[in-house]
Steps between C-alpha positions, in 0.01 A plus 500: 500500500868440533708473183696211652201271449518555126836321487568125548505432873682166496843657555403733783679462831307390806502855636369645172231232478384571854489874433277449196275249674442745783346738247234244405223627734539856374511397133193279538314770692557761229378284213155347437447123507353521149511752219199619307505455122298816450698783332334742744655322797836671440343830609402370841752233607845356450538365147639165397834491316723222369736567792224434753512125451879483492499675836238266647688190383836621631339615824348154541842337457671733749223439753540123463874533557440687825218277625216749452259244355194719557631785284620252236153344490340843460730580206411168336127559551523836323690346209243221480209746495659676204616204289277210609550164669623317189763745379834317465693753704234503771516119526877516540476770770241294686740208490781719628286612795412138581865397484607782728236417762533119484608341828582143394629290212153352465360846424777564249426168331134598472597830337722310256207278406289811439769631264501171314121515465521854362765392249286208383225749423740748337853379435589845362454667839861613539459684835362181660773286341766727646336490842505121475873507432560740790295278733687185393828678573382609843406136570851395393368301204763633264492220244127548448541878479768462232284255309204741499721785379659290227157397374390863497816615319452232234187684392597855602879536466499881501433555872825626661346487848432126462853434372643695794288304748612174339863609530456569873352153550792339320752700705335387824549141381862555397416447131717783375516400132119502478484829693749661260292386203185651654674830575633517145139473383411792729771709337385409151170660594639782717861561391532832685390366840817577695383311808454183295842547338648509849289202608638294212848605612423382855368162383802457271721563802307237697543257210876566495531397864344161428658438158764234440859581405514713185130584517520803731675711237190512283283611792756757620513651150120512480472657846747775413309579181161511672611715793669744262182520295286566809707801608515622141119508499464649848749741655572452870338153502639352820424133422677531166814647652489257791479203263774637275736541794415156633562319171819692419628431854445130438673509161801685643520272804479180297722626216421206269788384285274459199300802387275291276282200582449200268185660352692809394373748761784740576546717806595866462872576520667540839533875448130532413393299804719714728357818349142381543577402858633848578196665341261280699692553825510878460132522412389278789712710737337816366148360539567384858666830593233727352216288638665506844534878479123526446538680170152567366522320164678194639243370749300267273717196559394199704667498841590132467671557165697793642612281790604221263697746286679634807593147608633416154714814498629425850594144406688628195688752714601223741642293213701797374647567847607138534 
């Protein structure tokens, strides 16, 4: 079985997802539908391991993404045989399959009602609760989704995934202050998550663009700090360098007369901002160049992010020429 299916598959590109899904028939053919609990079975057939069920679950998700509902159903049936109909994770995966194959809003509403019934029976079923939130978001019922998450976080405030989901909902509604609060809670729980440091920098930058006079300084200062922290935690992190260049470009272009807002948040000095801008520019240029040259260790970047970095560098070059 491929090692790729042991890793989270949510961030795979479409091409990578399709490649994995195409392996489904072979993977399913080589493994039994059920595993014997007899210790003697290991001498005569493939044995069950902890990785087996991670692979089946990830294979199911990749098959759903590519429209192979039959293979996804087969994966779910094998998981169900092993863990039973009432297992919390199995119930959530069944819901996911129903959501993916639903053809109308009426069907989605019926699935939502099933989730609510399950939660009435067991309000501690976290996988089902999270599927309910995901379904509400897909139905564009963002206020309800946020309400469900807030209720959950009142009783279980140590779930960084829930805080991150809540932040995304707030961002989609333009509620940047609430999103920043939620992301700060994520970082309390996962302070070394460089991607979340950069995400807080991005949301702070969004907040700066909508802030009233004097307010943007606080958000610019926060964005600089978060982007710097993200690249400190992860070398060659494109999103961190992209964000750092973007925010320092904005600071240098706007050149605010006051370096401190009424709440006491100070921007870095002009020399520091210029130095950070040069570092970010040089690093982005290196990433784009080495990725474009097909260097072996520089091919893991998303093509869209590389394109965005190239556009940002080009726009900066145009400003310098002018």
